Coordinates of C-alpha atoms in Angstrom, one line a residue:
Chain V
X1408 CA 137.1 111.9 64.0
X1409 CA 139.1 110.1 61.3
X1410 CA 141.5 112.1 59.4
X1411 CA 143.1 111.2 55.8
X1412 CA 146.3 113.5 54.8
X1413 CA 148.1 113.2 51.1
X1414 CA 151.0 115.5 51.1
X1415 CA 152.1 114.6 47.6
X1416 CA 149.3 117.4 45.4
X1417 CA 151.0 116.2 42.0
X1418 CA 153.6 113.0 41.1
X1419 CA 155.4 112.3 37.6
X1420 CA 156.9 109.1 36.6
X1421 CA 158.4 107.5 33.4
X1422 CA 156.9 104.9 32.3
X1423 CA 158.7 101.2 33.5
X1424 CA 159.5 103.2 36.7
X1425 CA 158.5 102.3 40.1
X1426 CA 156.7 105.7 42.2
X1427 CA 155.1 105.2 45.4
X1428 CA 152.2 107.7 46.8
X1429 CA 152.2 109.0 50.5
X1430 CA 149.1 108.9 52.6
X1431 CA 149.0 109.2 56.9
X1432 CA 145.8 109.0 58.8
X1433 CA 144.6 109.9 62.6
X1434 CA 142.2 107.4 63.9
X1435 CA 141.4 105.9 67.3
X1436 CA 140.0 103.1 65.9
X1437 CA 141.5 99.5 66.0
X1438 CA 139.6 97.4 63.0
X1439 CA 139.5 99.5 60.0
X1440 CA 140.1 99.4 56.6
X1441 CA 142.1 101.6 54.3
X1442 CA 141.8 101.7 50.3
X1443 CA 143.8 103.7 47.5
X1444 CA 140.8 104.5 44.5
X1445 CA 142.0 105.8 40.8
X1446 CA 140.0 108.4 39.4
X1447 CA 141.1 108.6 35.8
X1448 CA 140.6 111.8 33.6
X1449 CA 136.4 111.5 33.0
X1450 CA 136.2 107.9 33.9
X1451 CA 134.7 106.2 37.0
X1452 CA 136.4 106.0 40.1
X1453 CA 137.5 102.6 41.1
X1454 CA 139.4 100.5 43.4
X1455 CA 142.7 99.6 43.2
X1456 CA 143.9 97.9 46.4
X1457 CA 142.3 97.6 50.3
X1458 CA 144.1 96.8 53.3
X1459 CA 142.7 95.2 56.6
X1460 CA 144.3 96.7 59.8
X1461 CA 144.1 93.7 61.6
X1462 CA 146.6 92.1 59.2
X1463 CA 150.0 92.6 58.9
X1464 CA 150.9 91.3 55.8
X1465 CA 151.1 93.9 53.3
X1466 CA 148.4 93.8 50.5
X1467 CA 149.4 93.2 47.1
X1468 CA 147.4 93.6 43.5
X1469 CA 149.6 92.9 40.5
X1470 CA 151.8 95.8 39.9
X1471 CA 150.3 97.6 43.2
X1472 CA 151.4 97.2 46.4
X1473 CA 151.1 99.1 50.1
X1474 CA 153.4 99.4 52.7
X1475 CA 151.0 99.4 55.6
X1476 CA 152.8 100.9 59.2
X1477 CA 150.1 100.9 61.8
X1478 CA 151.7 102.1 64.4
X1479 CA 153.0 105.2 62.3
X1480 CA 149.0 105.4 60.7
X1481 CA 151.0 105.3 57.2
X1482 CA 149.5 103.8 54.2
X1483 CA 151.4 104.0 51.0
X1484 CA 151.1 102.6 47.5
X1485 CA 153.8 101.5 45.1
X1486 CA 152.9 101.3 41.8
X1487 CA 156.1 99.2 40.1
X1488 CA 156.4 99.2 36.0
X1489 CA 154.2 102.0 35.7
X1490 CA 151.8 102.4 32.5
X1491 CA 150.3 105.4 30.8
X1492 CA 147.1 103.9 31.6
X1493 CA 148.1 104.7 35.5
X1494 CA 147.5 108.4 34.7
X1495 CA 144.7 109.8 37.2
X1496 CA 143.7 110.9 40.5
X1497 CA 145.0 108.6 43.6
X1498 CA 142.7 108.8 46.0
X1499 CA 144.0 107.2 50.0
X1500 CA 140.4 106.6 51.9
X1501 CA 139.6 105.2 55.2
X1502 CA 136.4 103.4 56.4
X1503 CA 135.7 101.8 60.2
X1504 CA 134.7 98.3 60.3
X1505 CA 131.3 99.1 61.4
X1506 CA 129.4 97.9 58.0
X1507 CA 128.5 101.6 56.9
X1508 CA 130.7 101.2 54.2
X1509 CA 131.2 105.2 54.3
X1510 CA 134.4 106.5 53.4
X1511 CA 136.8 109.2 54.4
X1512 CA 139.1 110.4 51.7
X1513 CA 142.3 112.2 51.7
X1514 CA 142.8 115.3 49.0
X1515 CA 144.6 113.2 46.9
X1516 CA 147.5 112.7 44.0
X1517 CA 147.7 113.5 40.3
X1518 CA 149.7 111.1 38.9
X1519 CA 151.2 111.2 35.4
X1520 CA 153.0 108.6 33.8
X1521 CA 155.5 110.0 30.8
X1522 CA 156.4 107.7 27.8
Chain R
X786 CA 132.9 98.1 34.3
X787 CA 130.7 98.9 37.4
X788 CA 126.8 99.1 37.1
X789 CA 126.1 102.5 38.6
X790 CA 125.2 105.5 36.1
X791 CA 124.6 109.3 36.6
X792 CA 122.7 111.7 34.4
X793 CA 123.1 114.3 33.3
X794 CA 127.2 114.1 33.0
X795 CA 127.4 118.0 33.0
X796 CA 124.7 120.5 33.7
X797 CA 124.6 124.0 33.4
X798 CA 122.3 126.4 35.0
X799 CA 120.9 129.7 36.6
X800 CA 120.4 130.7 40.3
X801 CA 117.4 129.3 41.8
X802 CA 116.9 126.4 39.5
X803 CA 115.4 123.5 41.1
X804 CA 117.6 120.4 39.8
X805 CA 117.7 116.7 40.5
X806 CA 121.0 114.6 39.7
X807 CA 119.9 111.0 38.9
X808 CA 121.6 107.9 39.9
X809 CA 121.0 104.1 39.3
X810 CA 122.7 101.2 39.8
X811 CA 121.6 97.6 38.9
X812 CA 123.6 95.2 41.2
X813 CA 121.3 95.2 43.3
X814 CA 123.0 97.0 46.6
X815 CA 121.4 98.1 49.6
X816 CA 123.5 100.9 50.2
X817 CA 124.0 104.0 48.3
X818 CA 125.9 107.4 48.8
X819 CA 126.1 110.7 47.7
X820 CA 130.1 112.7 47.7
X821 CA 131.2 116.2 46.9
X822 CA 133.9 116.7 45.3
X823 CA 135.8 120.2 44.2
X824 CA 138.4 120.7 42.0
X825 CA 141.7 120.2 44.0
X826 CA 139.7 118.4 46.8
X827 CA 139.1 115.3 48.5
X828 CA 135.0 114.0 48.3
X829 CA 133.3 114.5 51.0
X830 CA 130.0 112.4 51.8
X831 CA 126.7 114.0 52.1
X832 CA 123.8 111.7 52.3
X833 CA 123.6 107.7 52.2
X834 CA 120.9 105.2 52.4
X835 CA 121.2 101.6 53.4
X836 CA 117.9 100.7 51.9
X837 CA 114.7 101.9 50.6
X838 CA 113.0 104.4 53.0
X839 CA 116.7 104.9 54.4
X840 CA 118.1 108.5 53.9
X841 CA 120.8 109.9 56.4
X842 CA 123.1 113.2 56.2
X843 CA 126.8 112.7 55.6
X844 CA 129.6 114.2 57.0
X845 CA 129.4 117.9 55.1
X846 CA 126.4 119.6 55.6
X847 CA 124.7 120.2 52.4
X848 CA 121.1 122.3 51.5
X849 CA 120.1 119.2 49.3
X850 CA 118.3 116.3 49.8
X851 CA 117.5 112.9 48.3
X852 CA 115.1 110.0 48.4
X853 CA 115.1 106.0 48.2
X854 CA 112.3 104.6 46.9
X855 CA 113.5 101.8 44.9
X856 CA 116.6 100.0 45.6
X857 CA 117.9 101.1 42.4
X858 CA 117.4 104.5 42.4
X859 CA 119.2 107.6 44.6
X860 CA 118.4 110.8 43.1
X861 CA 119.5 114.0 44.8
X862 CA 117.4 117.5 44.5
X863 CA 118.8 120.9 45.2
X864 CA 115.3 123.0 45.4
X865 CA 116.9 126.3 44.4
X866 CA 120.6 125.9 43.1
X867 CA 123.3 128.4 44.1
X868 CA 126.9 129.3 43.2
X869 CA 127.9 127.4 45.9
X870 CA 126.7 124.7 44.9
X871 CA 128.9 124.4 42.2
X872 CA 130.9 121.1 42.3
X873 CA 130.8 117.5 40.9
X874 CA 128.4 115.2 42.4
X875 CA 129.4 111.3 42.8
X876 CA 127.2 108.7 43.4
X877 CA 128.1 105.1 44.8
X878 CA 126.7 102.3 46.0
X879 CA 128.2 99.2 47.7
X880 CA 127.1 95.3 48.3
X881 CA 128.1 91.9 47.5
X882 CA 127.3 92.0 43.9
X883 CA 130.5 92.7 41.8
X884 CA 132.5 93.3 45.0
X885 CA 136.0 91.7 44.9
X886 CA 136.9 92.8 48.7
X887 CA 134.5 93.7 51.5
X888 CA 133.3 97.2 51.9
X889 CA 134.5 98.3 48.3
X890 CA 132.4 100.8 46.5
X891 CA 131.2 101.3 43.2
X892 CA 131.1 104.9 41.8
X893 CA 129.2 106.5 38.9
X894 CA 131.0 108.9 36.3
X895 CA 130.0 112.0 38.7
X896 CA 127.3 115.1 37.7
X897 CA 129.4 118.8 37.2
X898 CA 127.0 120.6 38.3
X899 CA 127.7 124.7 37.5
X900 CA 125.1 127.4 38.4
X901 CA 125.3 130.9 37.2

């Protein structure tokens, strides 16, 4: 069974700062794919950045950006010039390349972003 | 802005109500899930259809069930609603309509669901 583990309950940062959000995983998979959602306050839930395992190269989406250790089963994000509108729920989720499209989610991170 | 809606947003009612959460989406995806999520907590899936006439149980057991008659449609049905089942409800589907990567999902606003 897959596991998904977020260690960090709650994060602050001011806005313009750089914060980065922890997430390990157990799997015994090879070819998987790991995502970090946002969940802001009352609002949908929605993707923010995916990772193939079979790649090396570090995904990248604007101000977002993973550092992806396979070998460790890390998977964090870096937010850089953060914005009040990065305020929400961090959410680190795994799914096996099988075509289910059915995702396992860590516990998650509150992240607030101060003026 | 994804395609997917849930109704009702919040719902509050007494012990052994029979309820139904409603979700639709209009991209057009084959696949559809159900998570549970609690305050504090990560979701947890379950049921999930990858068509119509396509039901299966997620991960965490759960005393409700749903139905897939249309490819647009994923309603979930708790026949008599508990305490326990007190939680917010999320509904997703995922396909090649809208998707920028492979495998990403598309999530409605979510159903709080309190009973009494």
């Amino acid at each position: 069974a897959q596991t998904v583990t977020q260690s960090q309950p709650e994060m602050s940062v001011q806005e313009a700062e750089t914060v980065t959000l922890s997430c390990t995983y157990d799997t015994s998979e090879n070819n998987y794919y790991l995502f970090w959602y946002k969940q802001p306050p009352s609002r949908q839930m929605i993707l923010v950045i995916r990772q193939e395992a079979y790649k090396q190269q570090n995904a990248t989406e604007n101000r977002f950006s993973v550092n992806f250790q396979k070998a460790a089963k890390s998977f964090s994000l870096k937010i850089s010039d953060s914005q009040l509108g990065d305020t929400a729920m961090y959410f680190c989720a795994f799914m096996k390349h099988d075509n289910t499209d059915k995702l396992i989610f860590g516990t998650g991170t509150r992240l607030q972003v101060f003026p | 802005e994804a395609d997917i809606y849930q109704t009702p947003r919040y719902l509050v009612i007494g012990t052994g109500k029979k309820i139904t959460l409603e979700c639709s989406q209009t991209m057009g995806h084959d696949k559809m899930y159900w998570y549970q999520q609690d305050p504090g907590m990560e979701l947890h899936l379950i049921h999930y259809s990858y068509g119509v006439n396509s039901t299966e149980k997620g991960d965490l057991s759960s005393e409700s069930t749903v139905s897939r008659i249309r490819t647009e449609h994923f309603p979930l049905t708790l026949e008599s609603a508990r305490p326990s089942h007190t939680s917010q409800y999320l509904c997703a589907s995922s396909g090649l309509a809208g998707a920028r990567l492979d495998g990403e999902l598309f999530f409605g606003e979510g159903s709080r669901l309190t009973v009494l």
